[in-house]
Coordinates of C-alpha atoms and ligand atoms in Angstrom, one line a residue:
Chain A
M1 CA 0.1 0.1 -0.1
C2 CA 2.8 2.3 0.1
I3 CA 4.0 2.6 -3.4
G4 CA 3.0 6.2 -5.4
I5 CA 2.1 6.8 -8.9
P6 CA 3.5 9.8 -11.1
G7 CA 1.0 12.4 -12.2
Q8 CA 1.4 15.6 -13.9
I9 CA -0.1 18.8 -12.3
F10 CA -2.1 20.6 -15.1
A11 CA -4.4 23.2 -13.1
L12 CA -5.0 24.6 -9.7
H13 CA -8.5 23.8 -8.5
A14 CA -10.9 26.5 -8.8
K15 CA -13.0 26.1 -5.4
Q16 CA -10.6 24.4 -3.2
A17 CA -7.1 25.6 -1.9
D18 CA -4.7 23.0 -1.4
H19 CA -6.1 21.1 -4.4
A20 CA -4.9 20.6 -7.9
W21 CA -5.8 18.5 -11.0
A22 CA -3.2 16.0 -12.2
E23 CA -3.0 13.9 -15.1
V24 CA -2.5 10.2 -14.1
C25 CA -2.3 7.6 -17.0
G26 CA -4.1 9.9 -19.1
L27 CA -7.0 10.3 -16.7
R28 CA -7.5 13.9 -14.9
R29 CA -7.6 13.3 -11.1
E30 CA -8.1 15.8 -8.1
V31 CA -5.0 15.6 -5.6
N32 CA -4.2 17.6 -2.6
I33 CA -1.0 19.6 -2.8
A34 CA -0.8 20.8 0.8
L35 CA 2.8 18.6 1.1
V36 CA 4.4 19.8 -2.2
C37 CA 3.5 23.4 -2.1
E38 CA 6.2 25.3 -0.6
D39 CA 5.6 28.8 -2.0
E40 CA 3.1 29.8 -4.7
P41 CA 0.7 27.0 -6.0
E42 CA 1.1 28.4 -9.4
A43 CA 4.6 27.2 -9.4
L44 CA 3.1 23.9 -9.4
V45 CA 1.7 23.7 -12.7
G46 CA 3.5 21.6 -15.1
C47 CA 5.4 19.7 -12.4
W48 CA 5.4 16.0 -11.9
V49 CA 4.3 14.7 -8.5
L50 CA 4.6 11.2 -6.5
I51 CA 1.0 10.7 -5.7
H52 CA 0.0 8.3 -2.7
V53 CA -3.6 8.0 -1.5
G54 CA -4.7 11.1 -2.9
F55 CA -2.0 13.3 -2.1
A56 CA 1.3 14.6 -3.9
L57 CA 4.2 13.6 -1.7
S58 CA 7.1 14.5 -3.6
R59 CA 8.3 16.3 -6.8
L60 CA 9.9 14.4 -9.5
D61 CA 11.7 15.5 -12.6
E62 CA 9.9 14.6 -15.6
R63 CA 12.3 12.3 -17.1
E64 CA 12.5 10.2 -14.0
A65 CA 8.6 10.5 -13.5
R66 CA 8.0 9.0 -16.9
Q67 CA 10.5 6.2 -16.1
T68 CA 8.6 5.3 -13.3
L69 CA 5.2 5.3 -14.9
A70 CA 6.3 3.0 -17.9
A71 CA 8.1 0.8 -14.9
L72 CA 4.8 0.9 -13.1
H73 CA 2.6 0.1 -16.4
A74 CA 4.9 -2.7 -17.7
M75 CA 4.5 -4.7 -14.1
G76 CA 1.2 -4.9 -15.2
E77 CA -0.1 -4.9 -11.6
L78 CA -1.0 -1.5 -10.4
E79 CA -1.9 -2.1 -6.7
T80 CA -5.6 -2.2 -5.9
D81 CA -5.5 1.1 -4.2
V82 CA -4.1 2.8 -7.2
A83 CA -6.4 1.1 -9.3
L84 CA -9.0 2.5 -7.5
F85 CA -7.8 5.7 -7.9
L86 CA -7.7 5.5 -11.5
R87 CA -11.0 3.9 -11.6
G88 CA -12.9 5.8 -9.2
G89 CA -14.1 9.4 -9.1
E90 CA -15.7 11.1 -11.9
E91 CA -13.8 12.4 -14.6
R92 CA -14.4 16.2 -14.9
Chain B
M1 CA 9.3 1.1 -23.5
R2 CA 12.5 2.8 -23.8
F3 CA 12.3 4.0 -20.4
V4 CA 11.6 1.0 -18.9
D5 CA 14.7 -0.6 -20.7
E6 CA 16.8 1.6 -18.9
F7 CA 15.6 0.5 -15.3
R8 CA 15.3 -3.1 -16.4
D9 CA 18.2 -3.4 -19.1
P10 CA 19.8 -6.7 -19.1
Q11 CA 23.1 -5.7 -19.8
L12 CA 23.1 -3.3 -16.9
A13 CA 22.0 -6.0 -14.9
K14 CA 24.5 -8.5 -15.9
T15 CA 27.3 -5.7 -15.2
L16 CA 25.7 -5.1 -11.8
L17 CA 25.3 -8.8 -11.1
E18 CA 29.2 -9.5 -12.1
Q19 CA 30.2 -7.0 -10.0
L20 CA 28.2 -8.4 -7.0
H21 CA 29.5 -11.9 -7.6
Q22 CA 33.1 -10.5 -7.7
R23 CA 32.4 -8.4 -4.6
A24 CA 30.8 -10.8 -2.5
G25 CA 33.4 -13.4 -3.0
L26 CA 35.9 -11.2 -1.5
L27 CA 33.9 -10.8 1.9
P28 CA 34.0 -13.6 4.4
Y29 CA 30.8 -14.6 4.0
T30 CA 29.7 -18.2 3.0
A31 CA 26.6 -19.9 1.5
D32 CA 26.4 -21.7 4.8
K33 CA 26.8 -18.1 6.5
P34 CA 25.7 -15.5 4.0
L35 CA 25.5 -12.0 4.7
Q36 CA 22.2 -11.2 5.6
I37 CA 20.4 -8.2 4.0
M38 CA 16.7 -7.0 5.5
E39 CA 14.8 -5.5 2.8
V40 CA 12.5 -3.5 5.4
C41 CA 9.7 -2.8 2.7
G42 CA 7.3 -4.8 1.7
G43 CA 7.5 -3.0 -2.0
H44 CA 10.9 -4.3 -1.9
T45 CA 9.8 -8.0 -1.1
H46 CA 7.2 -8.0 -3.7
A47 CA 9.8 -7.0 -6.4
I48 CA 12.6 -9.6 -4.9
F49 CA 10.2 -12.6 -5.4
K50 CA 8.6 -11.3 -8.8
F51 CA 11.7 -10.6 -10.4
G52 CA 13.8 -13.5 -8.9
L53 CA 16.5 -11.2 -7.4
D54 CA 17.0 -13.5 -4.6
K55 CA 18.1 -16.4 -6.8
L56 CA 20.3 -13.9 -9.0
L57 CA 22.4 -13.0 -5.8
P58 CA 25.9 -14.5 -5.1
P59 CA 25.3 -17.5 -2.7
Q60 CA 27.3 -15.2 0.0
L61 CA 24.3 -13.3 0.1
E62 CA 20.8 -13.6 1.6
F63 CA 17.5 -11.5 1.7
I64 CA 15.5 -11.4 4.8
H65 CA 12.0 -10.2 4.8
G66 CA 11.4 -7.7 7.2
P67 CA 8.3 -6.0 9.1
G68 CA 7.6 -2.9 6.5
C69 CA 4.3 -3.6 5.5
P70 CA 1.7 -1.8 7.7
V71 CA -0.7 -4.5 7.2
C72 CA 1.5 -7.7 8.0
V73 CA 2.1 -6.1 11.3
L74 CA -1.6 -5.1 12.0
P75 CA -2.3 -7.0 15.6
M76 CA -5.6 -9.4 15.3
G77 CA -7.3 -7.2 18.4
R78 CA -6.8 -4.0 16.2
I79 CA -9.1 -5.3 13.8
D80 CA -11.6 -6.7 16.4
A81 CA -11.8 -3.2 17.7
C82 CA -12.2 -1.9 13.9
C83 CA -15.2 -4.4 13.8
E84 CA -16.7 -3.4 17.0
I85 CA -16.5 0.5 16.1
A86 CA -18.1 -0.3 12.5
A87 CA -20.8 -2.1 14.3
H88 CA -22.5 1.1 15.6
P89 CA -25.5 2.0 13.4
E90 CA -24.5 5.4 12.9
V91 CA -21.1 4.5 11.8
I92 CA -19.5 4.8 8.1
F93 CA -16.3 3.1 8.6
C94 CA -13.7 3.6 6.2
T95 CA -10.7 1.8 5.3
F96 CA -8.1 1.4 2.6
G97 CA -8.7 -2.0 0.7
D98 CA -5.4 -4.0 2.0
A99 CA -6.8 -4.0 5.6
L100 CA -10.5 -5.5 4.6
R101 CA -9.3 -9.2 4.5
V102 CA -6.6 -9.1 7.4
P103 CA -8.4 -11.8 9.9
G104 CA -9.4 -10.7 13.3
Q105 CA -10.2 -13.1 16.2
H106 CA -13.7 -12.5 15.2
G107 CA -13.1 -12.3 11.4
S108 CA -12.3 -9.9 8.9
L109 CA -14.1 -6.3 8.3
A110 CA -15.5 -7.8 5.2
Q111 CA -16.9 -10.7 7.1
A112 CA -18.2 -7.9 9.4
R113 CA -19.6 -6.1 6.3
E114 CA -21.4 -9.2 5.3
R115 CA -23.0 -8.9 8.8
G116 CA -24.4 -5.6 7.8
A117 CA -21.5 -3.0 9.0
D118 CA -21.8 0.0 6.7
I119 CA -17.8 -0.3 5.9
R120 CA -16.3 1.2 2.8
V121 CA -13.3 0.8 0.7
V122 CA -11.7 4.3 0.3
Y123 CA -8.4 5.4 -1.9
S124 CA -7.9 8.5 0.3
P125 CA -8.7 9.7 4.0
L126 CA -10.0 12.8 1.9
D127 CA -12.9 10.4 0.9
G128 CA -13.6 10.0 4.3
L129 CA -13.9 13.8 4.7
R130 CA -16.5 14.0 1.8
L131 CA -18.7 11.3 3.3
A132 CA -18.5 13.4 6.6
R133 CA -19.7 16.4 4.6
E134 CA -22.5 14.7 2.7
N135 CA -23.6 12.4 5.8
P136 CA -23.9 14.9 8.8
A137 CA -26.2 12.8 10.5
R138 CA -23.6 9.7 10.4
Q139 CA -20.4 9.5 12.4
V140 CA -17.6 8.8 9.7
V141 CA -14.3 6.8 11.0
F142 CA -11.6 6.4 8.7
F143 CA -9.0 3.2 9.8
A144 CA -5.6 5.4 10.0
L145 CA -3.1 3.1 9.0
G146 CA 0.6 3.2 8.1
F147 CA 4.1 4.2 8.5
E148 CA 5.6 7.5 8.0
T149 CA 4.4 7.4 4.4
T150 CA 0.7 7.8 5.3
Q151 CA 1.0 9.7 8.4
P152 CA 1.3 13.2 6.7
V153 CA -1.6 12.2 4.6
T154 CA -3.9 11.8 7.7
A155 CA -2.4 14.5 9.4
V156 CA -3.3 17.1 6.4
T157 CA -6.9 15.5 6.5
L158 CA -7.4 16.2 10.1
Q159 CA -6.1 20.0 9.7
Q160 CA -8.7 20.5 6.9
A161 CA -11.4 18.8 9.1
R162 CA -10.5 20.8 12.1
R163 CA -10.4 24.0 10.1
E164 CA -13.9 23.0 8.7
R165 CA -15.1 22.1 12.0
L166 CA -16.4 18.8 11.3
T167 CA -17.8 17.0 14.2
N168 CA -18.7 14.1 12.8
F169 CA -15.6 12.7 11.4
S170 CA -12.8 10.9 13.4
I171 CA -10.1 8.3 12.8
F172 CA -8.8 5.2 14.2
C173 CA -5.4 5.8 14.6
Q174 CA -3.1 2.8 13.8
H175 CA -0.2 4.7 12.6
I176 CA 3.2 3.2 13.7
S177 CA 6.8 4.6 13.3
L178 CA 9.4 2.2 11.6
M179 CA 12.5 3.5 13.3
P180 CA 11.5 1.8 16.7
T181 CA 11.0 -1.5 15.3
L182 CA 13.9 -1.3 13.7
R183 CA 15.7 -0.6 16.8
S184 CA 13.9 -3.6 18.6
L185 CA 14.8 -5.8 15.7
L186 CA 18.5 -5.2 16.1
S187 CA 18.2 -5.4 20.2
Q188 CA 17.0 -8.7 19.8
D189 CA 19.8 -11.3 20.5
D190 CA 19.1 -14.2 18.2
V191 CA 18.0 -12.1 15.1
R192 CA 21.1 -11.6 12.7
I193 CA 21.0 -8.9 10.3
D194 CA 24.1 -7.5 8.7
A195 CA 22.7 -4.7 6.5
F196 CA 19.2 -2.9 5.6
L197 CA 17.7 -1.7 2.4
A198 CA 15.6 1.0 3.6
P199 CA 12.2 1.7 2.2
G200 CA 11.9 4.4 -0.5
H201 CA 9.0 6.0 0.3
V202 CA 9.1 6.0 4.2
S203 CA 12.6 7.9 3.4
M204 CA 10.9 10.4 1.1
I205 CA 8.8 11.7 4.2
T206 CA 11.5 11.2 7.0
G207 CA 15.0 11.8 4.9
A208 CA 18.2 10.1 5.6
A209 CA 19.0 11.6 9.2
P210 CA 16.6 8.9 11.2
Y211 CA 18.6 6.0 10.1
H212 CA 21.8 7.3 11.5
F213 CA 21.4 5.5 14.8
I214 CA 21.7 2.0 12.8
N215 CA 24.9 2.8 11.8
Q216 CA 26.1 4.4 14.6
E217 CA 24.6 2.6 17.6
F218 CA 24.3 -0.7 15.6
G219 CA 27.4 -0.6 13.2
K220 CA 25.0 -1.9 10.2
P221 CA 25.2 -0.2 6.8
L222 CA 22.0 1.0 5.1
V223 CA 20.8 2.0 1.7
I224 CA 17.6 3.5 1.0
S225 CA 16.3 1.8 -2.3
G226 CA 13.7 2.3 -4.9
F227 CA 11.7 -0.4 -6.0
E228 CA 12.6 -1.5 -9.7
P229 CA 15.0 -4.7 -10.1
L230 CA 18.0 -2.4 -11.1
D231 CA 17.6 -0.2 -8.1
M232 CA 17.7 -2.9 -5.8
L233 CA 20.7 -4.4 -7.1
Q234 CA 22.5 -1.2 -7.3
S235 CA 21.5 -0.9 -3.6
V236 CA 22.6 -4.4 -2.7
L237 CA 25.9 -3.5 -4.6
M238 CA 26.3 -0.4 -2.5
L239 CA 25.7 -2.4 0.7
V240 CA 28.2 -4.9 -0.6
K241 CA 31.0 -2.1 -1.2
Q242 CA 30.3 -0.6 2.5
V243 CA 30.7 -4.1 3.9
G244 CA 34.1 -4.7 1.9
E245 CA 35.5 -1.5 3.2
A246 CA 34.6 -2.2 6.6
S247 CA 32.4 1.3 6.1
C248 CA 29.0 1.7 7.7
K249 CA 26.9 4.5 6.4
T250 CA 23.5 5.6 5.5
E251 CA 23.4 5.9 1.5
N252 CA 20.6 7.2 -0.7
Q253 CA 20.4 5.2 -4.0
Y254 CA 16.8 6.6 -4.6
R255 CA 18.0 10.1 -4.8
R256 CA 15.2 11.0 -7.8
V257 CA 12.5 10.4 -5.3
V258 CA 14.1 10.6 -1.9
P259 CA 15.6 14.3 -0.7
E260 CA 18.4 14.0 1.7
Q261 CA 16.3 16.0 4.2
G262 CA 13.0 14.2 3.5
N263 CA 9.8 16.2 3.1
L264 CA 9.8 19.1 5.5
L265 CA 6.2 20.2 4.9
A266 CA 5.2 16.6 5.8
Q267 CA 7.4 16.5 8.8
K268 CA 5.8 19.8 10.1
A269 CA 2.0 18.4 9.4
M270 CA 3.1 15.1 11.3
R271 CA 4.5 17.2 14.0
E272 CA 1.4 19.3 14.8
V273 CA -0.9 16.4 14.7
F274 CA 0.8 13.1 16.0
T275 CA 3.0 12.3 19.1
L276 CA 4.7 9.1 19.8
S277 CA 3.0 7.5 22.5
G278 CA 4.4 4.6 24.4
S279 CA 4.6 1.2 23.2
S280 CA 2.3 -0.4 20.5
E281 CA 1.6 -3.9 19.7
W282 CA 2.6 -5.1 16.5
R283 CA 1.3 -8.5 15.1
G284 CA 4.2 -11.3 15.3
L285 CA 6.7 -8.9 17.1
G286 CA 4.6 -8.1 20.3
M287 CA 5.2 -4.8 22.0
I288 CA 7.5 -2.3 20.8
E289 CA 8.5 0.5 23.1
R290 CA 8.0 4.1 21.7
S291 CA 6.6 2.9 18.1
G292 CA 3.0 3.8 19.0
I293 CA 1.6 7.2 17.7
S294 CA -1.2 9.1 19.0
L295 CA -3.0 12.3 18.3
T296 CA -1.9 15.6 19.9
S297 CA -4.1 17.0 22.5
A298 CA -5.1 19.8 20.2
Y299 CA -6.6 17.0 17.6
A300 CA -7.8 14.9 20.0
M301 CA -11.3 15.2 19.5
F302 CA -10.8 13.2 16.1
D303 CA -9.8 10.2 18.0
V304 CA -12.5 7.7 17.7
E305 CA -11.3 5.8 20.7
R306 CA -12.5 8.9 22.8
R307 CA -15.8 8.5 21.3
F308 CA -16.7 4.8 21.3
S309 CA -14.1 3.3 23.9
P310 CA -13.5 0.1 21.9
Q311 CA -12.5 -2.5 24.3
A312 CA -8.8 -3.2 24.4
Q313 CA -8.2 -6.7 22.7
P314 CA -5.2 -8.1 23.3
V315 CA -5.1 -11.5 21.2
A316 CA -2.2 -13.7 21.6
D317 CA -0.7 -15.1 18.3
D318 CA -1.7 -18.5 17.6
P319 CA 1.2 -20.8 18.6
R320 CA 1.1 -22.7 15.4
S321 CA 1.6 -19.6 13.1
R322 CA 5.2 -18.4 12.7
C323 CA 4.3 -14.6 11.5
G324 CA 6.9 -13.3 14.1
E325 CA 9.7 -15.4 13.1
V326 CA 9.4 -14.9 9.1
L327 CA 9.1 -11.1 10.0
T328 CA 12.3 -11.3 11.9
G329 CA 14.3 -13.4 9.5
R330 CA 14.3 -16.2 11.9
C331 CA 12.5 -18.7 9.4
K332 CA 11.5 -18.8 5.8
P333 CA 7.3 -18.4 5.1
H334 CA 7.4 -22.2 3.8
Q335 CA 8.9 -23.6 7.0
C336 CA 5.6 -22.4 8.8
P337 CA 3.6 -25.3 9.5
L338 CA 0.1 -23.5 8.2
F339 CA 2.0 -22.0 5.1
G340 CA 0.0 -23.6 2.0
T341 CA -2.8 -25.5 4.2
G342 CA -3.9 -23.6 6.9
C343 CA -3.0 -20.3 5.4
T344 CA -3.2 -19.4 1.7
P345 CA -3.9 -16.1 0.1
H346 CA -7.4 -17.1 -0.2
N347 CA -8.0 -18.0 3.1
A348 CA -5.3 -16.6 5.0
F349 CA -4.5 -17.0 8.6
G350 CA -1.6 -14.5 9.2
A351 CA -1.4 -11.0 7.7
L352 CA 1.8 -11.9 5.7
M353 CA -0.4 -14.0 3.7
V354 CA -3.3 -11.2 3.2
S355 CA -1.1 -8.2 1.6
S356 CA 0.4 -8.8 -1.8
E357 CA 3.4 -7.2 0.0
G358 CA 3.7 -9.9 2.6
A359 CA 6.5 -12.2 2.4
C360 CA 4.3 -15.2 2.8
A361 CA 1.8 -14.2 -0.2
A362 CA 4.9 -13.4 -2.2
W363 CA 6.7 -16.6 -1.6
Y364 CA 3.2 -18.8 -2.1
Q365 CA 2.4 -16.7 -5.5
Y366 CA 6.2 -16.9 -7.1
R367 CA 7.4 -20.3 -5.3
H368 CA 6.5 -22.4 -8.4
Q369 CA 8.3 -20.1 -10.3
E370 CA 11.2 -20.0 -7.9
A371 CA 11.6 -23.8 -8.4
T372 CA 11.5 -23.4 -12.4
I373 CA 14.4 -20.7 -12.1
A374 CA 16.1 -23.1 -9.6
S375 CA 16.1 -25.6 -12.3
Q376 CA 17.6 -23.5 -14.9
P377 CA 21.2 -23.2 -15.9
Q378 CA 23.2 -20.4 -14.3
H379 CA 23.5 -18.0 -17.7
K380 CA 19.7 -18.3 -18.0
Q381 CA 19.2 -16.9 -14.4
Q382 CA 21.0 -13.8 -15.1
Q383 CA 18.5 -12.8 -18.0
K384 CA 15.6 -13.3 -15.4
V385 CA 15.5 -9.7 -14.8
S386 CA 14.4 -8.8 -18.5
Q387 CA 12.3 -11.8 -19.3
D388 CA 9.9 -11.2 -16.3
E389 CA 7.6 -8.5 -18.0
Ligands
SF4_1 S1 2.1 -18.9 6.4 FE1 0.5 -17.7 7.3 S2 0.8 -18.1 9.5 FE2 2.4 -18.9 9.0 S3 3.8 -17.1 9.0 FE3 3.0 -16.8 6.9 S4 1.2 -15.7 7.2 FE4 2.0 -16.4 9.4

């Protein structure tokens, strides 16, 4: 239950501070950015982050993020909770 | 698939393995008395079995599968308390999916759900917050489980609940701290661990500094490692180099994710919401001093144990099960008399068999594969890393 999944922040949440929209495996998901937002949240847009249970926990550089993602896909076995994250919630 | 190839490049793996075999041969360890490397994290255990890494290692090195999966060390009594809380008619009980099938003395949460309890699998504690907002007449309880990786997430969730003045949201706190467990392991006389592979994602939060006592007080080398096969082989090589040079440091192989200082915002949130609180019971390991985590007084109103006072239910581990010995490297999963008979992934007796990251589940799932690998000639074994996709 401790493996994260990389996503790219593409917009801040209009209504909820500390939340942003990330693209994860081609899907758009809401994530909490409180733990990676050191200064202005706008600076996070475009950044890659490691997401675990709905929270961005670490910033990644883009190349490394793509590698991890590809590796996770190749393993073909996203953890149940990660799968839940990708499946669950509405796409907006 | 270019990116994957970099992490699983057979040529790179081969080079690493050659170096490993060469260096390990120079160490004063043998196949009978190997250098024992504990991988603390369940994610590592899973990768070791999946890619047959243990079979690729030189005979002088051996992996010991440690207590690094929070589901595996969850004591039965805590599951019983979960079921007791969830049985209150006003309660919506939220849990990560991993904990659903862990057996308690009176069954699992999945069985409690069949009996009518309102138990929901959530992906994030934030889903629990949403349920609390949507159901003001119900009490929403989140089962907060995990090491330092998930603690800051629960902390931020509670900070938000406090800002919103939610009065129908609480947590059942089963957060635990990894470092006291490592200390406890190292303090036991008959446990022999020579070196550690430390979990990447706990380290991403804590940074490297909390591991220093392992070097300074216990004289053991440690490498923070990523989860890809090449990450792990490289980390093992770093450990073997340290042993060969008689040095003893905390090194960080997983720099692409783990900053030296860890995540300072996460550490701050954890300090505000949680405090270390005396000893805590771990399945198979007993009580471990100073490993328990509870809420600070400012957040005590979110503690479900204050609201419902579930009975403390210490449950002795079944004498036949050897979960604790597996977790401390004293025996291998298949040496447990229940393995594959009284305890299988479909009908688990111990938590090590429930979680896919548990040593017993991994052993069960890949045992057949391992037997096949073992019968292959050596040169084929070395291609294993790249074949497995
Ligand atoms: S086989 Fe089951 S009972 Fe035995 S050690 Fe593993 S999890 Fe525990």
